[in-house]
Tab-separated table of C-alpha atoms and ligand atoms in Angstrom:
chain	number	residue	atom	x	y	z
J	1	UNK	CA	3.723	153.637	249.486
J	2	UNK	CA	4.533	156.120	246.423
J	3	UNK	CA	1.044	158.407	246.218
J	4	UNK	CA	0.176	159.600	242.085
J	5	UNK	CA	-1.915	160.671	239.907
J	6	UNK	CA	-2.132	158.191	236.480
J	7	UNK	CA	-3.713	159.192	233.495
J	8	UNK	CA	-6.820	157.556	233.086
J	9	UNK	CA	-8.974	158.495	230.004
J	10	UNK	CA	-7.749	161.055	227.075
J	11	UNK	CA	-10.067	163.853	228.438
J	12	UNK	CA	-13.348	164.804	225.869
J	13	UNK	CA	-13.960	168.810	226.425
J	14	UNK	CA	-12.926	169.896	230.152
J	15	UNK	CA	-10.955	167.548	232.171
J	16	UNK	CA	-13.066	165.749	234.301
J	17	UNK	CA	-11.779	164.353	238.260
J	18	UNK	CA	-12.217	161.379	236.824
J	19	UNK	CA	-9.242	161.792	233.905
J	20	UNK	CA	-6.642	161.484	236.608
J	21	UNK	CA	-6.513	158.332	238.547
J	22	UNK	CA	-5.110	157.861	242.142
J	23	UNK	CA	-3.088	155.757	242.675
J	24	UNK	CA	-0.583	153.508	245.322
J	25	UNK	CA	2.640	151.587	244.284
J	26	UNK	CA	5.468	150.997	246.132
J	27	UNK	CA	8.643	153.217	247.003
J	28	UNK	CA	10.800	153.701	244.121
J	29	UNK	CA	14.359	151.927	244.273
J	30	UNK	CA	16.926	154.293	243.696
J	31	UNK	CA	19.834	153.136	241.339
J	32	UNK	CA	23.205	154.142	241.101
J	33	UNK	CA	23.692	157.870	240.249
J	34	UNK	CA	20.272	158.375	241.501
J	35	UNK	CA	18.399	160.046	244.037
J	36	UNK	CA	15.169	160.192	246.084
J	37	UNK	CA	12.946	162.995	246.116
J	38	UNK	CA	9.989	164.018	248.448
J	39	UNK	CA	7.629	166.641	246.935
J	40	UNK	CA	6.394	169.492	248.752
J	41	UNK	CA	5.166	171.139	246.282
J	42	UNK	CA	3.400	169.750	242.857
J	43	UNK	CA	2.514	172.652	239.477
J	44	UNK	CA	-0.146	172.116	237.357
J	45	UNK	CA	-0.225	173.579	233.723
J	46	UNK	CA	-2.661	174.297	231.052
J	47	UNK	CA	-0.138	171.981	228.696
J	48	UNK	CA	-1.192	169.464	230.740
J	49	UNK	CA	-4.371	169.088	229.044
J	50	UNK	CA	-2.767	168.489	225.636
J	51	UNK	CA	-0.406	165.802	227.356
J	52	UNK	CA	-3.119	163.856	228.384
J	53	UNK	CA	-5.067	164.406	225.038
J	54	UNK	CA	-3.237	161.579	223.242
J	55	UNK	CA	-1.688	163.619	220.614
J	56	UNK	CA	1.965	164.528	219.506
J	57	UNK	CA	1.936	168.413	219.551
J	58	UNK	CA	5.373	168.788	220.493
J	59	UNK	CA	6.127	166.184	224.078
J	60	UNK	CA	5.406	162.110	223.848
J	61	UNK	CA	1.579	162.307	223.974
J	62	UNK	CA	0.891	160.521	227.434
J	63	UNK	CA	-0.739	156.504	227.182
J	64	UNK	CA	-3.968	155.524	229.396
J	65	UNK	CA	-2.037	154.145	232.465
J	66	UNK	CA	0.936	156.195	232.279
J	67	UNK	CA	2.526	158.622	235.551
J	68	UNK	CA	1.024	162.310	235.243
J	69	UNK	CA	3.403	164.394	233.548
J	70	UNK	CA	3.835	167.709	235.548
J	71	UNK	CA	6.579	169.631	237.532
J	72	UNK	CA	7.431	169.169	241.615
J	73	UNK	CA	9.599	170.328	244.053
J	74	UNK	CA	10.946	168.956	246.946
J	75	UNK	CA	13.635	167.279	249.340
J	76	UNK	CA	16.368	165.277	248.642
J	77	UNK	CA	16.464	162.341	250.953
J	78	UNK	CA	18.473	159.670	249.986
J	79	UNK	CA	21.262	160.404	247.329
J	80	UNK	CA	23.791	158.455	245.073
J	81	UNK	CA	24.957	161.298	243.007
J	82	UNK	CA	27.081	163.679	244.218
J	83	UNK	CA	25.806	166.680	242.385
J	84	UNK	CA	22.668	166.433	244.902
J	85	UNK	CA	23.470	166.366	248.533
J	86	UNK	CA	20.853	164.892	251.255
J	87	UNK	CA	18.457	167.872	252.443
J	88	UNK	CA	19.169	169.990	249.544
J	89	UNK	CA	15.641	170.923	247.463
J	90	UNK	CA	15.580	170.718	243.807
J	91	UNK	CA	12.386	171.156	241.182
J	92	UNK	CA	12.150	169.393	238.136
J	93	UNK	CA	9.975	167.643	235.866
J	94	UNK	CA	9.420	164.406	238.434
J	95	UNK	CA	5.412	163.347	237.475
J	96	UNK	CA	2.265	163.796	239.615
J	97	UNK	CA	3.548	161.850	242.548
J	98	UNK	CA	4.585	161.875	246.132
J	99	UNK	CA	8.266	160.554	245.980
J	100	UNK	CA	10.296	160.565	242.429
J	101	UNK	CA	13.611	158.596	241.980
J	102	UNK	CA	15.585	160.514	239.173
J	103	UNK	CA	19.485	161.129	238.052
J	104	UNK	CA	19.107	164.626	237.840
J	105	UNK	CA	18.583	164.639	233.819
J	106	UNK	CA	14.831	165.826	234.261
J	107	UNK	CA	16.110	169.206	236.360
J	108	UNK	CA	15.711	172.092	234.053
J	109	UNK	CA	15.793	174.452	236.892
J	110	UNK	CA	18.155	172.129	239.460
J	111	UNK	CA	18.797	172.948	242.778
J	112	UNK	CA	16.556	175.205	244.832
J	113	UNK	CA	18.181	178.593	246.185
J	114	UNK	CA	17.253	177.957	250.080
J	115	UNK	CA	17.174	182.147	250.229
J	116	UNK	CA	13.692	181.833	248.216
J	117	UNK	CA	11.231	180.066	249.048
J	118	UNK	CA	11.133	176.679	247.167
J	119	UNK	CA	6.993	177.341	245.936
J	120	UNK	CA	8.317	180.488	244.027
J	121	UNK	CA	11.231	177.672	241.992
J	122	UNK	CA	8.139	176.214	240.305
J	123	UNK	CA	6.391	179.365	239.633
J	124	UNK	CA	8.266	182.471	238.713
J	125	UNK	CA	11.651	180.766	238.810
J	126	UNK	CA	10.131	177.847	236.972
J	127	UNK	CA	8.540	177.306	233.542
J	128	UNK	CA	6.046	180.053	234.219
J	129	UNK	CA	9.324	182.699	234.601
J	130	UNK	CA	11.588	181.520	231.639
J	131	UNK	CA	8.480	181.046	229.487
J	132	UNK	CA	7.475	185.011	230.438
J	133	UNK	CA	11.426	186.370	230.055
J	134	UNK	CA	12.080	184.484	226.986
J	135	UNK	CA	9.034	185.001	224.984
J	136	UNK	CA	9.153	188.621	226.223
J	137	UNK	CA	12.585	189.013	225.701
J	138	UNK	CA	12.913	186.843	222.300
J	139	UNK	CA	9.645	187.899	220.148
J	140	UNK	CA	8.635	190.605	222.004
J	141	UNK	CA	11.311	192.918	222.247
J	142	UNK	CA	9.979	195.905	224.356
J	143	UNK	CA	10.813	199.128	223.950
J	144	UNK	CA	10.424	201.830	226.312
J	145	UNK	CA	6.697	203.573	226.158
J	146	UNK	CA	5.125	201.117	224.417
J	147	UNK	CA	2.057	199.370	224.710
J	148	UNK	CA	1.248	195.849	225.801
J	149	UNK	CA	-1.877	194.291	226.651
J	150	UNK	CA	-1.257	190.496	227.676
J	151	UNK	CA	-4.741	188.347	228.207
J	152	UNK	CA	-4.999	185.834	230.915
J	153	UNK	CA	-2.831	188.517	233.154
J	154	UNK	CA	-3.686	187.912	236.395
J	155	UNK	CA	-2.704	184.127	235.593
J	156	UNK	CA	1.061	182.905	236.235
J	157	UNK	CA	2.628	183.864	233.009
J	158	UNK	CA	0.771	187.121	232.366
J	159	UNK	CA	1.443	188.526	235.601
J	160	UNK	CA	4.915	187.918	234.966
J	161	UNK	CA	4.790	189.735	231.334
J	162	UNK	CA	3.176	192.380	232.459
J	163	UNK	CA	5.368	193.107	235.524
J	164	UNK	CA	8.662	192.615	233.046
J	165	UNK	CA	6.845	194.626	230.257
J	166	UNK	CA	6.628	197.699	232.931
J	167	UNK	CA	10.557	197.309	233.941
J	168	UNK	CA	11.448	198.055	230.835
J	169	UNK	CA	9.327	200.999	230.552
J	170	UNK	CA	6.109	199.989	228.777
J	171	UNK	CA	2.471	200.524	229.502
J	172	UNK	CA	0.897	197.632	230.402
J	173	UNK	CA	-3.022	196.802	229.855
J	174	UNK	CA	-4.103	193.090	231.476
J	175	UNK	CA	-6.905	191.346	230.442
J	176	UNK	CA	-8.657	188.924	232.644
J	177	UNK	CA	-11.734	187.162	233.973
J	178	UNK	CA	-12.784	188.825	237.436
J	179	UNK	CA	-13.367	192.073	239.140
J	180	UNK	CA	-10.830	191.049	241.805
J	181	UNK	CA	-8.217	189.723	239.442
J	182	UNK	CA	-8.380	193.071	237.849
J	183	UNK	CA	-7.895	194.805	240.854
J	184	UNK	CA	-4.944	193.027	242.130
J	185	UNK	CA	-3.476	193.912	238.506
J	186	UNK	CA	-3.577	197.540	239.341
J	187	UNK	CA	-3.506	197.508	242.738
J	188	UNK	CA	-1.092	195.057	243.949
J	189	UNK	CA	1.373	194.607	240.362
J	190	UNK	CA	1.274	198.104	238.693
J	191	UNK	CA	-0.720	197.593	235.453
J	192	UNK	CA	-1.566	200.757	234.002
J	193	UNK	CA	-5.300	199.379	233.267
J	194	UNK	CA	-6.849	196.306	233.593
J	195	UNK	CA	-9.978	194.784	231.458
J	196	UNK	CA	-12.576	192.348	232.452
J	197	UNK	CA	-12.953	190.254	229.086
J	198	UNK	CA	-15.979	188.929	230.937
J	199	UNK	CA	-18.340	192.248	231.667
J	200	UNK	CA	-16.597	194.942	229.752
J	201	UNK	CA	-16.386	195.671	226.044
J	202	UNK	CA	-12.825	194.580	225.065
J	203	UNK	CA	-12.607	196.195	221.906
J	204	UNK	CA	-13.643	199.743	223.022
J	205	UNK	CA	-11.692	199.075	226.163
J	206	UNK	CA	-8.572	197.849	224.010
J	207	UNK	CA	-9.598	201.044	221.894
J	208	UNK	CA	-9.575	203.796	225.164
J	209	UNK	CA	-6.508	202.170	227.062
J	210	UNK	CA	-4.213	201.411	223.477
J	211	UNK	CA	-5.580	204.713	221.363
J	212	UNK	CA	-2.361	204.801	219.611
J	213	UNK	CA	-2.701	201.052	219.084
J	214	UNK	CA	-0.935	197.603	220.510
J	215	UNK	CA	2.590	197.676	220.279
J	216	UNK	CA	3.315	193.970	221.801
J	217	UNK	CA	0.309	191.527	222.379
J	218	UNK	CA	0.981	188.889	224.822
J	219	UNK	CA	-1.401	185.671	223.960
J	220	UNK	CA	-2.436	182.872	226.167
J	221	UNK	CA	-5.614	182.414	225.049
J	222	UNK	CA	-6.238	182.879	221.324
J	223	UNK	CA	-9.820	182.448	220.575
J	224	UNK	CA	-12.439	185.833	220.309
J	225	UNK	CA	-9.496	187.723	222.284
J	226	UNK	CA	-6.987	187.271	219.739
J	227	UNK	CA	-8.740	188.572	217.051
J	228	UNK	CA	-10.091	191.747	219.343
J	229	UNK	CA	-6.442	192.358	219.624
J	230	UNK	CA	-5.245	191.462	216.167
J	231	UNK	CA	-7.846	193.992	215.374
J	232	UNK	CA	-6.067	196.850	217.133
J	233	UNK	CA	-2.315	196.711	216.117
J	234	UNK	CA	-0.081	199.581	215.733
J	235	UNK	CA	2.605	199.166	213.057
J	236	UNK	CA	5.036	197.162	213.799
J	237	UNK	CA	3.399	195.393	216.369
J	238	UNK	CA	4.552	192.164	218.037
J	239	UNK	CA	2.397	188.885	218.963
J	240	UNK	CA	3.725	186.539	221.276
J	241	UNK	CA	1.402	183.762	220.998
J	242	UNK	CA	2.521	181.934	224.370
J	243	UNK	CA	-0.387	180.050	224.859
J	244	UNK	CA	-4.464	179.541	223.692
J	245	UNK	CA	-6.240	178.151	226.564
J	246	UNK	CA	-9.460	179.260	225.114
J	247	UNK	CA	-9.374	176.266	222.719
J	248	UNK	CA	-7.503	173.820	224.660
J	249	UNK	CA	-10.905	172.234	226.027
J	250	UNK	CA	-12.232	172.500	222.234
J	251	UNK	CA	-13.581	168.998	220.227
J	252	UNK	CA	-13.312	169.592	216.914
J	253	UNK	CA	-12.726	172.308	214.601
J	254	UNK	CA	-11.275	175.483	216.433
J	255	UNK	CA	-12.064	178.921	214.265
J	256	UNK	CA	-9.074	180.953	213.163
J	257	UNK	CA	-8.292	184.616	213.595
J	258	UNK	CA	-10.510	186.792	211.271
J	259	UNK	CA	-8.511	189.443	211.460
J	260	UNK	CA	-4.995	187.677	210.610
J	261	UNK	CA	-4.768	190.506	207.629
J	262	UNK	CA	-3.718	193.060	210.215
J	263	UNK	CA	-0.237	191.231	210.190
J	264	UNK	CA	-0.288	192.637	206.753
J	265	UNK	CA	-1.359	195.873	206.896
J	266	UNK	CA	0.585	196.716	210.143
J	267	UNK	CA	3.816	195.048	209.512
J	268	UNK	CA	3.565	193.081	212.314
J	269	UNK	CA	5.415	189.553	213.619
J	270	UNK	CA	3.574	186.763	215.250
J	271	UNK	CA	5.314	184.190	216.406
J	272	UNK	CA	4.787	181.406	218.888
J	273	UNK	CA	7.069	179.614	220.815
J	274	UNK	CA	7.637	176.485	223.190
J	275	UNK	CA	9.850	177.717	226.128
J	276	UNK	CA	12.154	175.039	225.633
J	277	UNK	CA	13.324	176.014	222.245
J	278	UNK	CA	14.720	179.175	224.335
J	279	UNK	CA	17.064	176.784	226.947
J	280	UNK	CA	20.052	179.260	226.127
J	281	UNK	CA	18.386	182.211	227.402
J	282	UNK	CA	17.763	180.424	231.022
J	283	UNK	CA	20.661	180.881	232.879
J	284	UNK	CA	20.383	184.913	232.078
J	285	UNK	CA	16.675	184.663	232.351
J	286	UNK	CA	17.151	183.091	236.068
J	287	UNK	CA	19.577	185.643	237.031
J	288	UNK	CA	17.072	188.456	235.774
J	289	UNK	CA	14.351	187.248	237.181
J	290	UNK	CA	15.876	186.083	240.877
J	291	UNK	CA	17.501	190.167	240.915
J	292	UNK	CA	14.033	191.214	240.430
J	293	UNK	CA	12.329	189.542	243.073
J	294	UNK	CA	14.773	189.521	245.625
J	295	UNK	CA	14.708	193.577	244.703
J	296	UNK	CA	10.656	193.131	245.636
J	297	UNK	CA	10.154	194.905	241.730
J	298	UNK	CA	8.835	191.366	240.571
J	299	UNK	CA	5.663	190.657	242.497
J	300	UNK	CA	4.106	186.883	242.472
J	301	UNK	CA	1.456	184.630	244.636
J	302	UNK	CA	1.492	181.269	244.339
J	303	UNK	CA	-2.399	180.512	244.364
J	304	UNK	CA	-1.815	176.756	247.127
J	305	UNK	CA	-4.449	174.048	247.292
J	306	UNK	CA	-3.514	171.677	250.284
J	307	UNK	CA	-3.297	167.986	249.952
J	308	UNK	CA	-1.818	165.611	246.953
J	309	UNK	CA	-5.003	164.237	246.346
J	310	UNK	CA	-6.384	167.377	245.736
J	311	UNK	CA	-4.018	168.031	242.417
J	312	UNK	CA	-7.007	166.948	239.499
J	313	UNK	CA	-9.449	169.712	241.211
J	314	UNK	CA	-6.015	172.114	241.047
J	315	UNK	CA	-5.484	170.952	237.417
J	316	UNK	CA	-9.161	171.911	236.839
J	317	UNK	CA	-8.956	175.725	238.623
J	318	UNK	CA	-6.916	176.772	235.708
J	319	UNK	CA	-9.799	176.361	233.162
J	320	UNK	CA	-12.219	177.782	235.474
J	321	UNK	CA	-9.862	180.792	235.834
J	322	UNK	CA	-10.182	180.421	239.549
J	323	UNK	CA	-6.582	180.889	240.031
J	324	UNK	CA	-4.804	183.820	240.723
J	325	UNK	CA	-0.851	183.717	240.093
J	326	UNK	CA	0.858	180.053	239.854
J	327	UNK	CA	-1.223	177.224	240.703
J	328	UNK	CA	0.270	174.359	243.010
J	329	UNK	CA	-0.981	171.924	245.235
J	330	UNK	CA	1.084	171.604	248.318
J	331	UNK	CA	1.725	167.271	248.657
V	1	LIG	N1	4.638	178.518	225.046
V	1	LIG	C1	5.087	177.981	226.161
V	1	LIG	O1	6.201	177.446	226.251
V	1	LIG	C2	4.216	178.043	227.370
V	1	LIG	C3	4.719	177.774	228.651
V	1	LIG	C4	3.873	177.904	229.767
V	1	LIG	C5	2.538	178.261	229.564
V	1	LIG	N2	2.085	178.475	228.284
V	1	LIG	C6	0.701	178.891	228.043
V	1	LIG	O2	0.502	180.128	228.695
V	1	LIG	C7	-0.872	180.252	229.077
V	1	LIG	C8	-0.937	180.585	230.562
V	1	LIG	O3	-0.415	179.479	231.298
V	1	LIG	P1	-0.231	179.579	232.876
V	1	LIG	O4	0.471	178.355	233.307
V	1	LIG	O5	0.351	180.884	233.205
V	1	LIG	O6	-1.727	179.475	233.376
V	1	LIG	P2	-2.546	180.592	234.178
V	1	LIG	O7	-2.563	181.822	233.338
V	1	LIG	O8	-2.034	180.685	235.553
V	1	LIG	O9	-3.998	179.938	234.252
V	1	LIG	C9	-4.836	179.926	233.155
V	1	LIG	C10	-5.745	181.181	233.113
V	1	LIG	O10	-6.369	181.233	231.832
V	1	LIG	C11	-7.594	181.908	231.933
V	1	LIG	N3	-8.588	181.196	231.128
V	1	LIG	C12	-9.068	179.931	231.329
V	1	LIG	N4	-9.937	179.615	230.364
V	1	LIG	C13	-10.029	180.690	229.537
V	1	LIG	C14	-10.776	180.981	228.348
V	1	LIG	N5	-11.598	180.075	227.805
V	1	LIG	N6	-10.630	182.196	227.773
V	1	LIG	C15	-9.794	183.122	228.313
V	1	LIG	N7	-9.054	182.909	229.425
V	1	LIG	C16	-9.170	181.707	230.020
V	1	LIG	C17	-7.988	181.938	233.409
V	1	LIG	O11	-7.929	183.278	233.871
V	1	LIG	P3	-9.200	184.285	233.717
V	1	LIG	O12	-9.931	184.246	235.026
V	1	LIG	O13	-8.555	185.590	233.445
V	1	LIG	O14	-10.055	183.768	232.597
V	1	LIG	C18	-6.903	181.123	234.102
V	1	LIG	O15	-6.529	181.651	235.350
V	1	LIG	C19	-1.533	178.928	228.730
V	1	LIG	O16	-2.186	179.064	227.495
V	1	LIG	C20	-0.367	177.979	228.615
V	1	LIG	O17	-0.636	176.889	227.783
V	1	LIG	C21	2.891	178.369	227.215
């Protein structure tokens, strides 16, 4: 039997367990130029919580009944294509589920590089990497000695900003949502500071560790922490907006940033993006980023919960902020 996840209600405010359904069918058939994969290892994203929300942001909004969108990685163990040998490991986007047949189309990364380890191809060689080199590379444009202060930090993306920000010479300030996660910032990555949105004063800690000012601010949260930042630009500042998790579990009306004017007044570009739109960039982007962590300069944990049918309670650590570094559930 084939073990998933379905989607099983459009979730109302935080995802509930009950959101995802589990689920038994049989063993896909594999077709001709096919092959069969066997997840080790499955990611959960906050994105995932507007595919299930029924809506056409910018993917096919999911249906009631439908596979659970989300990136895997695993074996190949049965194979009709020979681009993919038997044994070899590849990542891709292959659903919430135990075994995927595919042709290879839905492989944005491809083939795993057996010298890394294959949780790392779905973290900082996956999505969370390209999304963190392109938008840094793309909108951000870092110069040496500026200043960045990216929010959700000690998450998957941000700790991948802010180590990339610092190779190319910047300070870097992290925001994020424990003591410990703040710590391991400092400690462990090499942020020059580290702010607990939760128990300190962000603005008069954006104020004493930016004094001249944000040069680039990283977003994956939006909310009361955008405008705190928006609030503090230097001229010519930069703001990625990569993500706003802060609103994602949000019915209704979400506020705006106050202090949008700033753009004005500090000639400053904000810009969001959807990784994807960047696809050209990848193949540098996965040479960069492989070079950096083979070097040990680019740090990264891969936060593991153990068992497949553990993935809705993984799905739900991201909105609790109890993850530190990628999230993935190990099948
Ligand atoms: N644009 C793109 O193409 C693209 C691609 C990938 C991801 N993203 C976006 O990037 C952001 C980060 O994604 P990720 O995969 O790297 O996840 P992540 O940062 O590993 O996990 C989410 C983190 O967000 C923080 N958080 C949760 N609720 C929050 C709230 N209400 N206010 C402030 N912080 C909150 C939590 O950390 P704390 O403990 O610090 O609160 C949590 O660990 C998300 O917004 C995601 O949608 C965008």
């Amino acid at each position: 039997m084939n073990r998933q996840f379905l989607l099983n209600a459009h979730p109302v405010g935080d995802i509930k367990l009950t959101d995802l359904k589990y689920h038994e069918s049989p063993m896909p058939v594999m077709g001709e130029g096919e092959i069969l994969v066997k997840m080790e290892y499955l990611a959960v994203e906050p994105a995932m919580r507007g595919w299930m929300a029924g809506r056409s942001d910018y993917t096919e909004p999911l249906k009631v009944g439908d596979l659970m969108r989300g990136f895997g990685a695993g074996e190949v163990i049965e194979s009709a294509n020979s681009l993919y040998q038997v044994g070899c490991r590849v990542s891709g986007l292959l659903g919430m589920q135990e075994y995927a047949v595919t042709n290879g189309e839905n492989f944005p990364i491809g083939i795993i590089d057996e010298a890394i380890d294959t949780a790392s191809h779905l973290g900082v060689l996956g999505v969370t990497g390209l999304t963190a080199y392109c938008g840094l590379k793309a909108i951000g444009q870092p110069k040496v000695g500026e200043t960045v202060l990216v929010s959700a930090a000690a998450g998957a993306t941000g700790s991948v900003v802010g180590q990339l920000a610092k190779l190319q010479g910047c300070r870097v300030i992290g925001l994020a949502g424990s003591a410990k996660k703040c710590e391991w910032l400092t400690g462990e990555l090499g942020f020059d500071a580290a702010i607990n949105y939760k128990t300190d004063n962000v603005a008069e800690s954006i104020q004493q560790h930016c004094p001249g000012g944000i040069d680039i601010y990283w977003d994956n949260v939006g909310g009361a922490i955008l405008d705190l930042a928006l609030e503090q630009l230097a001229v010519g500042a930069r703001i990625v907006v990569c993500g706003g998790i802060s609103r994602y579990n949000v019915s209704g009306e979400v506020p705006g940033p106050k202090n949008y004017f700033n753009i004005v007044f500090n000639n400053a570009l904000m810009k969001g993006f959807v990784v994807s739109h960047y696809a050209h960039l990848f193949p540098e982007a996965i040479a960069e980023l492989k070079k950096y962590l083979l070097s040990g300069e680019l740090k990264h944990h891969e936060d593991i919960v153990e068992g497949f049918e553990q993935a809705p309670v993984a799905l739900q650590r991201l909105f609790n902020g109890d993850n530190v570094g990628k999230q993935l559930v190990k099948v």
